[in-house]
Coordinates of C-alpha atoms in Angstrom, one line a residue:
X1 CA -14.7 -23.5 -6.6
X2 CA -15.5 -20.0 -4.9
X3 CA -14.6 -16.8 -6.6
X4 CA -14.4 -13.5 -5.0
X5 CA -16.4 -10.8 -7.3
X6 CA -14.0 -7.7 -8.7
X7 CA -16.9 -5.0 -8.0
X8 CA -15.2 -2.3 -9.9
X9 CA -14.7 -4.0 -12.9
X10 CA -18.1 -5.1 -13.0
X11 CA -19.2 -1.8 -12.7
X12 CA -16.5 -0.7 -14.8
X13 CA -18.1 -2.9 -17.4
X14 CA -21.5 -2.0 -17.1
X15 CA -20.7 1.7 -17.2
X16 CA -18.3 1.3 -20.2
X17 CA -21.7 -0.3 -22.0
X18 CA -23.8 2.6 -20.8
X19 CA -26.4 -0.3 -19.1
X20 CA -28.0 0.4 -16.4
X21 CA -28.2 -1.8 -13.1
X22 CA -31.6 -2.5 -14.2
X23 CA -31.0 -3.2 -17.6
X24 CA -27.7 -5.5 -15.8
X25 CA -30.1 -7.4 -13.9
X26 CA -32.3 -8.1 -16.6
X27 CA -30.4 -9.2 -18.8
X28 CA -28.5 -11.9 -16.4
X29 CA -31.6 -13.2 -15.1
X30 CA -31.2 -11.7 -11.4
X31 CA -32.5 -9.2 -8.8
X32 CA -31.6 -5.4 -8.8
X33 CA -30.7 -5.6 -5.2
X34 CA -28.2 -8.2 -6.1
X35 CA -26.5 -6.0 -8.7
X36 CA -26.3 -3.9 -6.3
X37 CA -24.3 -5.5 -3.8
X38 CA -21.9 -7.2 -6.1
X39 CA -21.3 -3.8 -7.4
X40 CA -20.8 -2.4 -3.9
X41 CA -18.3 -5.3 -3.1
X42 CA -20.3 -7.7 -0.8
X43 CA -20.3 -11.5 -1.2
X44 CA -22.1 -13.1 -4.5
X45 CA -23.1 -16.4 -4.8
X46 CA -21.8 -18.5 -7.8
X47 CA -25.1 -18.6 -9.4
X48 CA -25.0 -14.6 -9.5
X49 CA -21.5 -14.5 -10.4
X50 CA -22.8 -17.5 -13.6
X51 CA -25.9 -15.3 -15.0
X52 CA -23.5 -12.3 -14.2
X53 CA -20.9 -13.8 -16.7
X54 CA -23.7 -14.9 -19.2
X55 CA -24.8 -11.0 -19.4
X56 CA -21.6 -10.1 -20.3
X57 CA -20.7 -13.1 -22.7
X58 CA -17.2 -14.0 -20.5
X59 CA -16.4 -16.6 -18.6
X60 CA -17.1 -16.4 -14.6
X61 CA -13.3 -16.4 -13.8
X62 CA -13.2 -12.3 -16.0
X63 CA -15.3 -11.3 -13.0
X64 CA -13.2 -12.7 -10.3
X65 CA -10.3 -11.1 -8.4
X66 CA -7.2 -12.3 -8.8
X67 CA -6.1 -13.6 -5.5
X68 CA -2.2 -13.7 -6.3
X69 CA -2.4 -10.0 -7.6
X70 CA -4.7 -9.0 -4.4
X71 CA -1.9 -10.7 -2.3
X72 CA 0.9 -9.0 -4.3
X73 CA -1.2 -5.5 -4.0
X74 CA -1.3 -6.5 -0.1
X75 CA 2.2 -6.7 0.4
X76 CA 2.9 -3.7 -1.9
X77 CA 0.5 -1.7 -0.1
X78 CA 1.6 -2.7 3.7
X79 CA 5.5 -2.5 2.6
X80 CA 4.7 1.2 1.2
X81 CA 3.4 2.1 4.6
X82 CA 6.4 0.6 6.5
X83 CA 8.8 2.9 4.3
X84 CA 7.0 5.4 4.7
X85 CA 6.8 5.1 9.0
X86 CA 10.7 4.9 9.3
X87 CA 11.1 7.3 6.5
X88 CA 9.1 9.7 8.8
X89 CA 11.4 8.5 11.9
X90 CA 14.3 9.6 9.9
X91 CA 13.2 12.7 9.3
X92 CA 12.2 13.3 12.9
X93 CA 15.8 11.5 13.8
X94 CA 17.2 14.4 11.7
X95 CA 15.8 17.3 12.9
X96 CA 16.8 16.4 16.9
X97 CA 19.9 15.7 15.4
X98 CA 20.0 19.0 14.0
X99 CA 18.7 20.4 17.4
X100 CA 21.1 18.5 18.9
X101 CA 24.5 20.1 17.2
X102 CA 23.1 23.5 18.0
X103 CA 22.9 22.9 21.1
X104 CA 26.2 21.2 21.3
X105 CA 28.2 23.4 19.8
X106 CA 26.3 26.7 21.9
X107 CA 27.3 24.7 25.1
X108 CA 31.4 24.5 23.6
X109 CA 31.1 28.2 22.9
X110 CA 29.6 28.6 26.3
X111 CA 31.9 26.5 28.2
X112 CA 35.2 29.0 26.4
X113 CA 37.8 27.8 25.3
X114 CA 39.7 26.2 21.9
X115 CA 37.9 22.5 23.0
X116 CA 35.3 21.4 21.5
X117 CA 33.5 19.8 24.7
X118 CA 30.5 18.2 23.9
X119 CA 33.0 16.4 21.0
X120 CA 31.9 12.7 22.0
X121 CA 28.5 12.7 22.7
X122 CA 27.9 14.5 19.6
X123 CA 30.4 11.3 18.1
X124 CA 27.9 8.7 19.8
X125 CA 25.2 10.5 18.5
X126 CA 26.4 10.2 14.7
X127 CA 26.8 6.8 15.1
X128 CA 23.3 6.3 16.1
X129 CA 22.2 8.8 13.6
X130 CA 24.3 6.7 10.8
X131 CA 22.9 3.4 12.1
X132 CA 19.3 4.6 11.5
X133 CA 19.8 5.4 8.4
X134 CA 21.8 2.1 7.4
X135 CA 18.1 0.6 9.0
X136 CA 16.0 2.5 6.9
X137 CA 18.0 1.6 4.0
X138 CA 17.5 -2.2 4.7
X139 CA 14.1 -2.6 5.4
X140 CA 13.8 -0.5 1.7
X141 CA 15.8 -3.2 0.2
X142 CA 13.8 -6.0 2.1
X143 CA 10.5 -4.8 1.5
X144 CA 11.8 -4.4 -2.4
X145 CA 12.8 -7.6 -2.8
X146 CA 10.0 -9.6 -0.8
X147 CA 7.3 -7.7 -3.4
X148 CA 9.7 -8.7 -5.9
X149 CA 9.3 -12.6 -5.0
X150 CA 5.0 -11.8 -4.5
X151 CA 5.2 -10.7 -7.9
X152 CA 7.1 -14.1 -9.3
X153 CA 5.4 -15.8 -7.8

């Protein structure tokens, strides 16, 4: 069975004990190079994770990721970033929209008269406006509920 080393709770450890990488690599039987590396997040072999455990009297799985939490973290992480794109494309939706009545309403007043003439495009334009925001609203709820279910699970 394979585990993938947590680095910063390994250091996290070590540094909470006030040992040094030295005194870390003694102590488990290995090579200061290889404290190194674990700590710096590269690959460890399951001997180094063992004499890794044995140094800090725990079982080899405490100094292991958790692969469903990394997964959940995962989706959390990429579904933050997708809120936060189409939030952004609201905002930019918004202010042309903004631009947009301005001008509308400066070509009415231009045009003269008691009609307001630019009165359906600036109609068509709400209802896009409206419809981007019902889209940002779903893919919020979405993204919600599938890092709800990563979570569950």
């Amino acid at each position: 069975m394979s585990f993938k080393a947590d680095a910063a709770k390994i250091k996290r450890w070590r540094e909470e004990r006030y040992w040094s990488q030295e005194h870390v690599a003694e102590l488990a039987g290995i090579g200061l190079r290889t404290v190194q590396r674990i700590e710096n997040g590269e690959p460890a072999s399951q001997e180094s994770l063992k004499a890794l455990a044995a140094a800090y009297n725990v079982d080899v799985i405490a100094l292991s990721v958790d692969q469903a939490a990394e997964a959940a973290d995962s989706v959390a992480r990429k579904n933050a970033k997708t809120r936060a794109a189409i939030r952004l494309s609201l905002w930019i939706h918004l202010a042309g929209y903004a631009i947009g009545v301005v001008v509308f309403v400066g070509i009415s007043i231009g045009i003269g008269g008691n009609t307001f003439v630019m009165k359906w495009p600036l109609i068509w334009w709400t209802v896009g406006f409206v419809s981007h925001i019902a889209t940002v609203l779903i893919v919020h709820v979405a993204t919600r509920y599938q890092e709800q279910v990563e979570t569950a699970a």
